[in-house]
mmCIF file of C-alpha atoms and ligand atoms in Angstrom:
data_model
loop_
_atom_site.group_PDB
_atom_site.id
_atom_site.type_symbol
_atom_site.label_atom_id
_atom_site.label_comp_id
_atom_site.label_asym_id
_atom_site.label_seq_id
_atom_site.Cartn_x
_atom_site.Cartn_y
_atom_site.Cartn_z
ATOM 1 C CA MET Z 1 -27.777 6.969 9.843
ATOM 2 C CA ARG Z 2 -28.738 3.347 11.179
ATOM 3 C CA ALA Z 3 -26.495 1.375 8.904
ATOM 4 C CA TRP Z 4 -23.971 2.391 5.984
ATOM 5 C CA ALA Z 5 -20.791 1.012 4.052
ATOM 6 C CA GLU Z 6 -18.119 2.901 4.220
ATOM 7 C CA ILE Z 7 -16.316 2.866 0.831
ATOM 8 C CA ASN Z 8 -12.734 4.080 1.326
ATOM 9 C CA LEU Z 9 -11.727 5.848 -2.452
ATOM 10 C CA ASP Z 10 -8.157 6.485 -1.152
ATOM 11 C CA ASN Z 11 -7.657 2.534 -0.761
ATOM 12 C CA LEU Z 12 -9.021 2.088 -3.580
ATOM 13 C CA GLU Z 13 -6.560 4.541 -5.934
ATOM 14 C CA TYR Z 14 -4.044 2.507 -3.428
ATOM 15 C CA ASN Z 15 -5.421 -0.805 -4.738
ATOM 16 C CA ILE Z 16 -5.567 0.039 -8.544
ATOM 17 C CA LYS Z 17 -1.799 1.358 -8.379
ATOM 18 C CA LYS Z 18 -0.756 -2.316 -6.848
ATOM 19 C CA ILE Z 19 -3.095 -4.360 -9.343
ATOM 20 C CA ARG Z 20 -1.178 -2.573 -12.035
ATOM 21 C CA GLU Z 21 2.248 -3.473 -10.687
ATOM 22 C CA LEU Z 22 0.736 -6.909 -10.476
ATOM 23 C CA SER Z 23 -0.449 -7.276 -13.828
ATOM 24 C CA ASN Z 24 2.817 -6.570 -15.560
ATOM 25 C CA GLY Z 25 2.019 -3.258 -17.469
ATOM 26 C CA ARG Z 26 -1.455 -4.715 -18.973
ATOM 27 C CA GLU Z 27 -4.503 -2.708 -19.507
ATOM 28 C CA LEU Z 28 -7.103 -2.904 -16.448
ATOM 29 C CA MET Z 29 -10.643 -3.754 -17.253
ATOM 30 C CA ALA Z 30 -12.529 -2.572 -13.960
ATOM 31 C CA ILE Z 31 -15.154 -5.146 -13.431
ATOM 32 C CA ILE Z 32 -18.062 -3.363 -11.965
ATOM 33 C CA LYS Z 33 -20.883 -5.576 -12.477
ATOM 34 C CA ALA Z 34 -23.744 -5.993 -9.751
ATOM 35 C CA ASP Z 35 -23.268 -2.116 -8.875
ATOM 36 C CA ALA Z 36 -19.647 -2.442 -8.068
ATOM 37 C CA TYR Z 37 -19.794 -5.497 -6.060
ATOM 38 C CA GLY Z 38 -22.408 -3.020 -4.156
ATOM 39 C CA MET Z 39 -20.010 -0.129 -3.826
ATOM 40 C CA GLY Z 40 -22.216 1.544 -6.187
ATOM 41 C CA ALA Z 41 -21.246 1.581 -9.834
ATOM 42 C CA VAL Z 42 -21.472 5.138 -10.663
ATOM 43 C CA SER Z 43 -19.429 6.168 -8.040
ATOM 44 C CA ILE Z 44 -16.915 3.944 -8.650
ATOM 45 C CA ALA Z 45 -16.824 4.234 -12.361
ATOM 46 C CA ARG Z 46 -16.342 7.958 -11.829
ATOM 47 C CA GLU Z 47 -13.766 7.419 -9.427
ATOM 48 C CA LEU Z 48 -11.543 5.043 -11.562
ATOM 49 C CA SER Z 49 -11.891 7.331 -14.652
ATOM 50 C CA LYS Z 50 -9.928 10.000 -12.953
ATOM 51 C CA ILE Z 51 -7.247 7.750 -12.304
ATOM 52 C CA GLY Z 52 -6.977 6.688 -15.825
ATOM 53 C CA ILE Z 53 -9.592 3.469 -16.240
ATOM 54 C CA ASN Z 54 -10.613 3.455 -19.677
ATOM 55 C CA ILE Z 55 -12.673 0.338 -19.940
ATOM 56 C CA PHE Z 56 -15.208 -1.047 -17.677
ATOM 57 C CA GLY Z 57 -17.189 -4.456 -17.535
ATOM 58 C CA VAL Z 58 -20.361 -4.962 -16.302
ATOM 59 C CA SER Z 59 -23.003 -7.930 -16.755
ATOM 60 C CA SER Z 60 -26.232 -6.660 -17.775
ATOM 61 C CA LEU Z 61 -27.397 -3.999 -21.003
ATOM 62 C CA ASP Z 62 -29.242 -2.374 -17.822
ATOM 63 C CA GLU Z 63 -25.870 -1.846 -15.828
ATOM 64 C CA GLY Z 64 -24.380 -0.665 -19.340
ATOM 65 C CA ILE Z 65 -27.163 1.758 -19.476
ATOM 66 C CA GLU Z 66 -27.245 3.206 -16.154
ATOM 67 C CA LEU Z 67 -23.663 4.188 -16.562
ATOM 68 C CA ARG Z 68 -24.284 5.728 -20.114
ATOM 69 C CA ASN Z 69 -27.259 7.595 -18.182
ATOM 70 C CA LYS Z 70 -24.790 9.079 -15.980
ATOM 71 C CA GLY Z 71 -22.607 10.391 -18.066
ATOM 72 C CA ILE Z 72 -19.765 7.692 -18.053
ATOM 73 C CA GLU Z 73 -18.282 7.891 -21.538
ATOM 74 C CA SER Z 74 -15.166 4.935 -21.307
ATOM 75 C CA ASP Z 75 -15.478 1.914 -23.430
ATOM 76 C CA ILE Z 76 -17.846 -0.684 -21.654
ATOM 77 C CA LEU Z 77 -18.016 -4.365 -21.899
ATOM 78 C CA ILE Z 78 -21.193 -6.285 -21.276
ATOM 79 C CA LEU Z 79 -19.810 -9.675 -19.634
ATOM 80 C CA ALA Z 80 -22.740 -11.918 -19.626
ATOM 81 C CA GLY Z 81 -24.011 -13.203 -22.727
ATOM 82 C CA ILE Z 82 -26.621 -11.061 -23.987
ATOM 83 C CA PHE Z 83 -29.906 -11.806 -25.910
ATOM 84 C CA ASP Z 84 -30.298 -11.004 -29.746
ATOM 85 C CA GLU Z 85 -33.469 -8.385 -28.854
ATOM 86 C CA GLU Z 86 -30.922 -6.674 -26.785
ATOM 87 C CA LEU Z 87 -28.167 -6.027 -29.144
ATOM 88 C CA LYS Z 88 -30.084 -3.015 -31.242
ATOM 89 C CA GLU Z 89 -29.931 -1.072 -27.898
ATOM 90 C CA ALA Z 90 -26.287 -2.067 -26.955
ATOM 91 C CA GLU Z 91 -25.412 -0.381 -30.383
ATOM 92 C CA ASN Z 92 -27.252 2.938 -29.783
ATOM 93 C CA ARG Z 93 -25.668 3.294 -26.126
ATOM 94 C CA ASP Z 94 -22.335 1.812 -27.756
ATOM 95 C CA LEU Z 95 -21.734 -0.654 -25.366
ATOM 96 C CA GLN Z 96 -19.492 -3.579 -26.367
ATOM 97 C CA VAL Z 97 -21.081 -6.928 -26.021
ATOM 98 C CA THR Z 98 -19.647 -10.562 -25.589
ATOM 99 C CA ILE Z 99 -20.863 -12.940 -28.282
ATOM 100 C CA THR Z 100 -21.013 -16.641 -27.059
ATOM 101 C CA ASP Z 101 -22.308 -18.359 -30.493
ATOM 102 C CA LYS Z 102 -22.379 -18.363 -33.876
ATOM 103 C CA ALA Z 103 -26.148 -17.935 -34.398
ATOM 104 C CA GLN Z 104 -25.546 -14.418 -32.961
ATOM 105 C CA ILE Z 105 -23.188 -13.387 -35.214
ATOM 106 C CA GLU Z 106 -25.408 -14.182 -37.818
ATOM 107 C CA TYR Z 107 -28.026 -12.213 -36.135
ATOM 108 C CA ILE Z 108 -25.568 -9.323 -36.090
ATOM 109 C CA LYS Z 109 -24.851 -9.682 -39.831
ATOM 110 C CA LYS Z 110 -28.683 -9.880 -40.779
ATOM 111 C CA ASN Z 111 -29.608 -6.972 -38.707
ATOM 112 C CA ASN Z 112 -26.733 -5.114 -40.243
ATOM 113 C CA LEU Z 113 -25.228 -3.850 -36.426
ATOM 114 C CA SER Z 114 -22.483 -2.212 -35.991
ATOM 115 C CA LEU Z 115 -21.150 -3.616 -32.943
ATOM 116 C CA LYS Z 116 -17.792 -3.968 -31.017
ATOM 117 C CA ILE Z 117 -17.761 -7.585 -30.128
ATOM 118 C CA HIS Z 118 -15.587 -9.963 -27.569
ATOM 119 C CA LEU Z 119 -15.665 -13.404 -28.350
ATOM 120 C CA LYS Z 120 -15.805 -15.641 -25.422
ATOM 121 C CA ILE Z 121 -13.966 -18.783 -25.824
ATOM 122 C CA ASP Z 122 -15.189 -21.765 -22.826
ATOM 123 C CA THR Z 123 -11.875 -23.178 -21.947
ATOM 124 C CA GLY Z 124 -12.933 -24.718 -19.082
ATOM 125 C CA MET Z 125 -15.840 -22.935 -16.831
ATOM 126 C CA GLY Z 126 -18.340 -24.753 -18.287
ATOM 127 C CA ARG Z 127 -20.903 -21.545 -18.779
ATOM 128 C CA VAL Z 128 -20.980 -19.784 -21.863
ATOM 129 C CA GLY Z 129 -18.765 -19.822 -25.110
ATOM 130 C CA PHE Z 130 -17.174 -21.050 -27.998
ATOM 131 C CA THR Z 131 -14.756 -24.013 -28.023
ATOM 132 C CA VAL Z 132 -11.308 -23.072 -28.738
ATOM 133 C CA GLU Z 133 -11.664 -24.378 -32.619
ATOM 134 C CA GLU Z 134 -15.249 -23.169 -33.017
ATOM 135 C CA GLY Z 135 -13.896 -19.597 -31.588
ATOM 136 C CA LEU Z 136 -10.764 -19.782 -34.458
ATOM 137 C CA GLU Z 137 -14.092 -20.290 -36.990
ATOM 138 C CA ALA Z 138 -15.936 -17.468 -35.301
ATOM 139 C CA VAL Z 139 -13.063 -14.809 -35.775
ATOM 140 C CA GLU Z 140 -13.070 -15.568 -39.327
ATOM 141 C CA LYS Z 141 -16.900 -15.514 -39.800
ATOM 142 C CA CYS Z 142 -16.735 -11.965 -37.898
ATOM 143 C CA ARG Z 143 -13.929 -10.906 -40.249
ATOM 144 C CA ARG Z 144 -15.671 -12.077 -43.595
ATOM 145 C CA ASN Z 145 -19.025 -10.328 -42.404
ATOM 146 C CA GLY Z 146 -17.283 -7.050 -41.355
ATOM 147 C CA ILE Z 147 -17.836 -7.448 -37.937
ATOM 148 C CA GLU Z 148 -15.618 -5.507 -35.723
ATOM 149 C CA VAL Z 149 -13.935 -8.399 -33.181
ATOM 150 C CA VAL Z 150 -12.045 -5.933 -30.598
ATOM 151 C CA GLY Z 151 -11.389 -8.871 -28.197
ATOM 152 C CA ILE Z 152 -11.155 -12.274 -27.361
ATOM 153 C CA TYR Z 153 -11.352 -13.799 -23.821
ATOM 154 C CA SER Z 154 -12.024 -16.537 -21.758
ATOM 155 C CA HIS Z 155 -12.968 -16.938 -17.540
ATOM 156 C CA LEU Z 156 -11.313 -19.088 -15.210
ATOM 157 C CA SER Z 157 -12.939 -21.144 -12.662
ATOM 158 C CA VAL Z 158 -10.680 -21.905 -10.137
ATOM 159 C CA SER Z 159 -7.869 -19.343 -10.161
ATOM 160 C CA ASP Z 160 -8.522 -18.420 -6.589
ATOM 161 C CA GLU Z 161 -7.598 -21.755 -5.259
ATOM 162 C CA SER Z 162 -4.141 -22.645 -4.407
ATOM 163 C CA ASP Z 163 -4.602 -26.562 -4.200
ATOM 164 C CA SER Z 164 -2.584 -28.525 -7.006
ATOM 165 C CA HIS Z 165 -5.490 -29.587 -8.881
ATOM 166 C CA SER Z 166 -6.834 -26.143 -8.931
ATOM 167 C CA ILE Z 167 -3.222 -24.837 -10.398
ATOM 168 C CA GLU Z 168 -2.959 -27.533 -12.968
ATOM 169 C CA TYR Z 169 -6.649 -26.893 -14.029
ATOM 170 C CA THR Z 170 -6.289 -22.936 -14.421
ATOM 171 C CA LYS Z 171 -2.807 -23.740 -16.345
ATOM 172 C CA ASN Z 172 -4.650 -26.433 -18.675
ATOM 173 C CA GLN Z 173 -7.327 -22.991 -19.208
ATOM 174 C CA LEU Z 174 -4.408 -20.787 -19.896
ATOM 175 C CA GLN Z 175 -2.720 -23.137 -22.313
ATOM 176 C CA LYS Z 176 -6.082 -23.914 -24.438
ATOM 177 C CA PHE Z 177 -6.228 -20.331 -24.537
ATOM 178 C CA GLU Z 178 -3.111 -19.310 -25.857
ATOM 179 C CA ILE Z 179 -3.763 -20.116 -29.298
ATOM 180 C CA PHE Z 180 -5.843 -17.233 -29.541
ATOM 181 C CA GLU Z 181 -2.229 -15.047 -29.063
ATOM 182 C CA LYS Z 182 -1.650 -16.255 -32.865
ATOM 183 C CA VAL Z 183 -4.685 -14.247 -34.202
ATOM 184 C CA GLU Z 184 -3.828 -10.895 -35.948
ATOM 185 C CA ASP Z 185 -5.248 -7.559 -34.938
ATOM 186 C CA ILE Z 186 -7.083 -8.446 -31.805
ATOM 187 C CA LYS Z 187 -6.826 -5.460 -29.815
ATOM 188 C CA TYR Z 188 -7.566 -7.219 -26.363
ATOM 189 C CA LEU Z 189 -6.532 -10.514 -25.507
ATOM 190 C CA HIS Z 190 -7.785 -11.407 -21.758
ATOM 191 C CA ILE Z 191 -8.185 -13.830 -19.414
ATOM 192 C CA LEU Z 192 -7.054 -13.258 -15.819
ATOM 193 C CA ASN Z 193 -9.614 -12.243 -13.532
ATOM 194 C CA SER Z 194 -8.302 -11.180 -9.534
ATOM 195 C CA GLY Z 195 -7.338 -14.803 -8.775
ATOM 196 C CA GLY Z 196 -5.482 -15.094 -11.813
ATOM 197 C CA ILE Z 197 -3.781 -11.500 -11.559
ATOM 198 C CA ILE Z 198 -2.360 -12.644 -8.261
ATOM 199 C CA LYS Z 199 -1.183 -16.390 -9.242
ATOM 200 C CA PHE Z 200 -0.418 -16.195 -12.914
ATOM 201 C CA SER Z 201 0.360 -12.704 -14.586
ATOM 202 C CA ASP Z 202 3.801 -13.813 -14.805
ATOM 203 C CA THR Z 203 3.263 -17.137 -16.706
ATOM 204 C CA SER Z 204 0.429 -15.805 -18.907
ATOM 205 C CA TYR Z 205 -0.491 -13.781 -21.917
ATOM 206 C CA GLY Z 206 -2.753 -11.153 -22.753
ATOM 207 C CA ASN Z 207 -2.946 -7.846 -22.961
ATOM 208 C CA LEU Z 208 -5.905 -6.737 -20.683
ATOM 209 C CA VAL Z 209 -6.871 -7.812 -17.219
ATOM 210 C CA ARG Z 210 -10.304 -7.865 -15.250
ATOM 211 C CA ALA Z 211 -10.220 -6.838 -12.081
ATOM 212 C CA GLY Z 212 -13.108 -7.490 -9.340
ATOM 213 C CA VAL Z 213 -12.996 -8.576 -6.058
ATOM 214 C CA MET Z 214 -9.396 -7.479 -5.688
ATOM 215 C CA MET Z 215 -10.131 -3.848 -6.496
ATOM 216 C CA TYR Z 216 -11.601 -4.069 -3.015
ATOM 217 C CA GLY Z 217 -8.687 -5.684 -0.928
ATOM 218 C CA PHE Z 218 -9.950 -9.201 -1.209
ATOM 219 C CA TYR Z 219 -9.949 -12.389 -3.403
ATOM 220 C CA GLY Z 220 -11.531 -15.872 -3.175
ATOM 221 C CA GLU Z 221 -9.014 -17.212 -0.081
ATOM 222 C CA GLY Z 222 -9.566 -13.574 1.700
ATOM 223 C CA LYS Z 223 -7.284 -10.674 2.012
ATOM 224 C CA ILE Z 224 -4.481 -10.130 0.110
ATOM 225 C CA GLU Z 225 -1.571 -8.577 1.822
ATOM 226 C CA GLU Z 226 -0.403 -6.018 -0.791
ATOM 227 C CA LEU Z 227 -4.216 -4.407 -1.100
ATOM 228 C CA LYS Z 228 -6.135 -2.273 1.350
ATOM 229 C CA PRO Z 229 -9.553 -3.166 2.340
ATOM 230 C CA VAL Z 230 -12.117 -0.532 0.835
ATOM 231 C CA PHE Z 231 -15.117 -1.538 2.439
ATOM 232 C CA THR Z 232 -16.675 -1.248 5.963
ATOM 233 C CA LEU Z 233 -20.062 -2.133 7.111
ATOM 234 C CA LYS Z 234 -21.440 0.106 9.949
ATOM 235 C CA SER Z 235 -24.145 0.574 12.032
ATOM 236 C CA ARG Z 236 -24.861 2.181 15.815
ATOM 237 C CA VAL Z 237 -26.170 0.552 19.352
ATOM 238 C CA LEU Z 238 -30.133 1.927 19.354
ATOM 239 C CA PHE Z 239 -30.925 0.310 22.463
ATOM 240 C CA LEU Z 240 -29.049 -1.135 25.526
ATOM 241 C CA LYS Z 241 -30.358 -3.117 28.512
ATOM 242 C CA LYS Z 242 -28.799 -4.995 31.549
ATOM 243 C CA LEU Z 243 -30.883 -8.286 32.343
ATOM 244 C CA GLY Z 244 -32.595 -8.328 35.430
ATOM 245 C CA GLU Z 245 -33.223 -12.197 35.094
ATOM 246 C CA ASP Z 246 -32.300 -14.918 32.696
ATOM 247 C CA MET Z 247 -34.480 -13.894 29.201
ATOM 248 C CA ASP Z 248 -34.519 -15.422 25.774
ATOM 249 C CA ILE Z 249 -33.247 -12.985 23.153
ATOM 250 C CA SER Z 250 -34.682 -12.529 19.569
ATOM 251 C CA TYR Z 251 -37.020 -14.801 17.416
ATOM 252 C CA GLY Z 252 -37.080 -18.401 17.910
ATOM 253 C CA ARG Z 253 -35.722 -18.358 21.665
ATOM 254 C CA ILE Z 254 -31.956 -19.488 20.446
ATOM 255 C CA GLY Z 255 -30.460 -16.891 22.149
ATOM 256 C CA LYS Z 256 -29.846 -17.423 25.910
ATOM 257 C CA GLY Z 257 -29.368 -14.158 28.278
ATOM 258 C CA LYS Z 258 -27.980 -14.432 31.510
ATOM 259 C CA LYS Z 259 -29.084 -12.346 34.559
ATOM 260 C CA GLY Z 260 -26.460 -9.532 34.796
ATOM 261 C CA ASP Z 261 -25.867 -9.861 30.842
ATOM 262 C CA MET Z 262 -25.745 -6.432 29.303
ATOM 263 C CA ILE Z 263 -27.427 -6.757 25.787
ATOM 264 C CA ALA Z 264 -26.876 -4.158 22.780
ATOM 265 C CA THR Z 265 -29.653 -3.942 20.063
ATOM 266 C CA VAL Z 266 -27.818 -2.956 16.553
ATOM 267 C CA SER Z 267 -29.753 -1.171 14.307
ATOM 268 C CA ILE Z 268 -29.126 -3.686 11.158
ATOM 269 C CA GLY Z 269 -30.364 -6.636 10.187
ATOM 270 C CA TYR Z 270 -30.778 -8.770 7.009
ATOM 271 C CA ALA Z 271 -32.585 -6.844 5.054
ATOM 272 C CA ASP Z 272 -29.581 -4.836 4.912
ATOM 273 C CA GLY Z 273 -27.054 -7.797 4.250
ATOM 274 C CA VAL Z 274 -26.461 -9.152 7.612
ATOM 275 C CA ARG Z 275 -26.688 -12.341 6.972
ATOM 276 C CA ARG Z 276 -29.015 -14.698 9.348
ATOM 277 C CA GLU Z 277 -26.205 -17.504 9.531
ATOM 278 C CA LEU Z 278 -24.615 -15.406 11.402
ATOM 279 C CA SER Z 279 -27.342 -15.975 14.683
ATOM 280 C CA ASN Z 280 -25.636 -17.238 17.803
ATOM 281 C CA LYS Z 281 -22.271 -17.171 15.639
ATOM 282 C CA GLY Z 282 -20.825 -14.072 14.206
ATOM 283 C CA THR Z 283 -19.587 -11.049 15.869
ATOM 284 C CA VAL Z 284 -19.588 -7.143 15.751
ATOM 285 C CA GLU Z 285 -16.757 -4.816 16.959
ATOM 286 C CA ILE Z 286 -17.546 -2.257 19.380
ATOM 287 C CA LEU Z 287 -14.756 0.223 20.882
ATOM 288 C CA GLY Z 288 -12.276 -2.041 19.834
ATOM 289 C CA VAL Z 289 -13.785 -5.073 21.044
ATOM 290 C CA GLU Z 290 -15.238 -8.119 19.583
ATOM 291 C CA CYS Z 291 -18.683 -8.736 20.604
ATOM 292 C CA LYS Z 292 -21.237 -11.867 20.020
ATOM 293 C CA ILE Z 293 -24.653 -12.024 18.238
ATOM 294 C CA ILE Z 294 -26.842 -13.557 20.529
ATOM 295 C CA GLY Z 295 -29.995 -14.775 19.170
ATOM 296 C CA ARG Z 296 -31.391 -14.887 15.747
ATOM 297 C CA VAL Z 297 -30.398 -11.716 13.485
ATOM 298 C CA CYS Z 298 -33.845 -10.260 12.830
ATOM 299 C CA MET Z 299 -34.610 -8.082 9.362
ATOM 300 C CA ASP Z 300 -33.833 -4.973 10.890
ATOM 301 C CA MET Z 301 -31.916 -5.125 14.198
ATOM 302 C CA LEU Z 302 -29.500 -7.474 15.700
ATOM 303 C CA MET Z 303 -28.608 -8.324 19.291
ATOM 304 C CA VAL Z 304 -25.346 -8.633 21.049
ATOM 305 C CA LYS Z 305 -23.818 -9.748 24.390
ATOM 306 C CA ILE Z 306 -21.546 -6.755 25.848
ATOM 307 C CA PRO Z 307 -18.430 -8.117 27.212
ATOM 308 C CA ARG Z 308 -17.555 -6.948 30.693
ATOM 309 C CA GLU Z 309 -14.647 -4.196 29.980
ATOM 310 C CA ILE Z 310 -16.654 -2.376 28.006
ATOM 311 C CA GLU Z 311 -19.962 -2.505 30.011
ATOM 312 C CA ASP Z 312 -19.188 1.254 31.514
ATOM 313 C CA LYS Z 313 -18.233 3.030 28.443
ATOM 314 C CA ILE Z 314 -20.801 2.021 25.482
ATOM 315 C CA LYS Z 315 -23.463 4.568 25.418
ATOM 316 C CA VAL Z 316 -26.362 4.054 22.760
ATOM 317 C CA GLY Z 317 -25.515 5.857 19.194
ATOM 318 C CA GLU Z 318 -21.974 4.161 19.582
ATOM 319 C CA GLU Z 319 -20.524 3.062 16.577
ATOM 320 C CA VAL Z 320 -20.667 -0.815 15.375
ATOM 321 C CA ILE Z 321 -18.408 -2.301 12.989
ATOM 322 C CA VAL Z 322 -20.401 -4.940 11.367
ATOM 323 C CA LEU Z 323 -18.011 -6.441 8.779
ATOM 324 C CA GLY Z 324 -14.771 -5.262 7.325
ATOM 325 C CA LYS Z 325 -11.412 -6.798 7.333
ATOM 326 C CA ASP Z 326 -13.032 -9.858 8.740
ATOM 327 C CA ILE Z 327 -15.397 -10.455 6.146
ATOM 328 C CA TYR Z 328 -13.492 -13.659 4.657
ATOM 329 C CA SER Z 329 -13.529 -15.277 8.059
ATOM 330 C CA LYS Z 330 -17.323 -14.438 8.547
ATOM 331 C CA SER Z 331 -18.117 -16.067 4.981
ATOM 332 C CA LEU Z 332 -16.469 -19.137 6.357
ATOM 333 C CA ILE Z 333 -19.004 -19.645 9.245
ATOM 334 C CA ILE Z 334 -21.742 -18.521 7.085
ATOM 335 C CA GLY Z 335 -20.530 -20.859 4.458
ATOM 336 C CA CYS Z 336 -20.812 -18.538 1.113
ATOM 337 C CA SER Z 337 -18.326 -16.495 -0.905
ATOM 338 C CA ILE Z 338 -17.030 -12.887 -0.246
ATOM 339 C CA TYR Z 339 -18.642 -12.085 -3.179
ATOM 340 C CA GLU Z 340 -22.220 -12.821 -1.911
ATOM 341 C CA LEU Z 341 -21.497 -10.717 1.209
ATOM 342 C CA PHE Z 342 -20.384 -7.795 -1.251
ATOM 343 C CA THR Z 343 -23.231 -8.160 -3.396
ATOM 344 C CA GLY Z 344 -25.795 -9.106 -0.782
ATOM 345 C CA LEU Z 345 -25.795 -5.274 0.700
ATOM 346 C CA SER Z 346 -29.076 -3.800 0.065
ATOM 347 C CA ARG Z 347 -29.913 -0.373 -1.271
ATOM 348 C CA ARG Z 348 -31.035 0.981 2.275
ATOM 349 C CA VAL Z 349 -27.694 0.606 3.348
ATOM 350 C CA THR Z 350 -26.207 4.251 2.897
ATOM 351 C CA ARG Z 351 -22.536 4.451 0.770
ATOM 352 C CA VAL Z 352 -20.287 6.814 2.762
ATOM 353 C CA TYR Z 353 -17.489 7.626 0.236
ATOM 354 C CA ILE Z 354 -14.157 8.329 1.927
ATOM 355 C CA LYS Z 355 -12.006 10.510 0.242
ATOM 356 C CA ASN Z 356 -8.624 12.176 1.555
ATOM 357 C CA LYS Z 357 -9.476 10.675 4.852
ATOM 358 C CA LYS Z 358 -12.937 12.500 4.938
ATOM 359 C CA SER Z 359 -16.363 11.926 4.260
ATOM 360 C CA TYR Z 360 -16.723 12.650 0.529
ATOM 361 C CA PHE Z 361 -19.797 12.242 -0.501
ATOM 362 C CA ILE Z 362 -23.081 9.980 0.484
ATOM 363 C CA ASN Z 363 -25.562 8.021 -1.368
ATOM 364 C CA SER Z 364 -28.725 6.997 0.542
ATOM 365 C CA LEU Z 365 -31.962 6.001 -0.151
ATOM 366 C CA ILE Z 366 -33.078 9.653 0.140
ATOM 367 C CA GLY Z 367 -31.014 10.827 -1.997
ATOM 368 C CA ASP Z 368 -27.176 12.218 -2.908
HETATM 369 C C1 PLP X 1 -16.729 -11.146 -12.254
HETATM 370 C C2 PLP X 1 -16.380 -11.615 -13.600
HETATM 371 C C3 PLP X 1 -14.441 -11.061 -13.236
HETATM 372 C C4 PLP X 1 -13.943 -10.575 -11.931
HETATM 373 O O1 PLP X 1 -13.698 -11.733 -11.135
HETATM 374 P P1 PLP X 1 -13.218 -11.175 -9.897
HETATM 375 O O2 PLP X 1 -12.846 -12.370 -9.167
HETATM 376 O O3 PLP X 1 -14.034 -10.386 -8.770
HETATM 377 O O4 PLP X 1 -11.620 -10.629 -10.340
HETATM 378 C C5 PLP X 1 -14.017 -11.268 -14.446
HETATM 379 N N1 PLP X 1 -14.602 -11.577 -15.616
HETATM 380 C C6 PLP X 1 -15.253 -11.734 -15.938
HETATM 381 C C7 PLP X 1 -15.925 -12.839 -17.074
HETATM 382 C C8 PLP X 1 -16.185 -11.846 -14.690
HETATM 383 O O5 PLP X 1 -17.663 -12.421 -15.114
#
C-alpha cells in the first residue's frame, strides 16, 4: 500500500458514547454526507447501525440511494435542498427530504407524493429555508394537505467559534428557533451541529442533534479533549538519497537541498488529498520525528528532509504519518477548514478500518 487512511472504529464508538453524554440524551443523527467526511459512508453507516444509530444525514439524493443500495435501512434525511424532479425517487427509496419553500409543498401535494419531510428554517445561516413566520405557515399548509412533517430544523453558522460576537449570534439563532417548540406532534426538532452540541447542549432545546465532524474527534477549532481522533492519513517512504551536492528539490525549484542532506520521497501527493499549500511549510512524522516537507508537493509524491537523528534508522518502506492529530494546525498553515482536509481525501487513498485494535477490513480502488 502506498497511501492509506486508517479509520479507527474503536475510537468512533468511543466518540459516539461521549457525544451522547454531551448532548444530554437527545437522539443522535449521524451526519455522513460527503462519503462520511471522507471516511466511507457505507462502512461508517454499517458500524454506527450496530451501535444503535437509527438516523443518518446525507447531502444529496445520490448519497441516500448509495446507502439504500448497500442495505442501510435506517431513517435517512437528505439535508441539502432538493430539486422537484428528485422528489419521486426520494419517495421510492424512502428517503426523508428537507423542504425549503412553499412551492415545493405545492409540488408534493399536486403530485400526490407520500414523503416524510423536515422543514428547514433559516434563522441566520442565510443559505436555504423558510423565515420563522413562513415556517409556521408551512407547517399548517402541510397539515391541511395531509403531508407528514417529521421534523423542523435549522442550522447554526458560527457555533464552532468562541468569540463573544459569534456566541451572541448563535444564541440569537437558538432563540429565533425556539418558537417551534410550541408546534405539536413534531417528531424531531433539531438545530445543534458539532459546535452547538459542545457549547449549547445545556442551554438549548430540541430532541435530536446532528453530529458530523465531532464523530471523528474534531470540530472547527481543532481537537476536542473528550474525544479521540478517528482518522490518520499514512504513506511510506518510496526512495531515499543523501545529497552529494547542493540540489533543488521538486517542481518550481523552491526547495533548496544542501550537500549532505538526506531527502526521503514519500508516496503521496496532492491527488491523494495532501494540499499543495504545505509545500516547503508542512511536516510529516517518521519514526516519531517531525520531518519538514521540502519543495512543492507533487501530484503523487512529496519530499521531506530527514533529521540527522533518524538518518541511520530510516529505510525505504518506512511508515509516514502525513495527517492526523495535527489536522487543525495544518489547516491553519493551508488557510482552510479541517472539513476540507477530511473531504479532500481522494478515492485512491485506501481506507483501512481498525477495530478491536486490529485491521478489520479495507476498501481500495481494486475492491474490498
Ligand atoms: C454538515 C451538517 C451538519 C454537521 O455539521 P458538523 O459541524 O460536522 O457537526 C449538521 N447539519 C447540517 C444541516 C449540515 O449540513
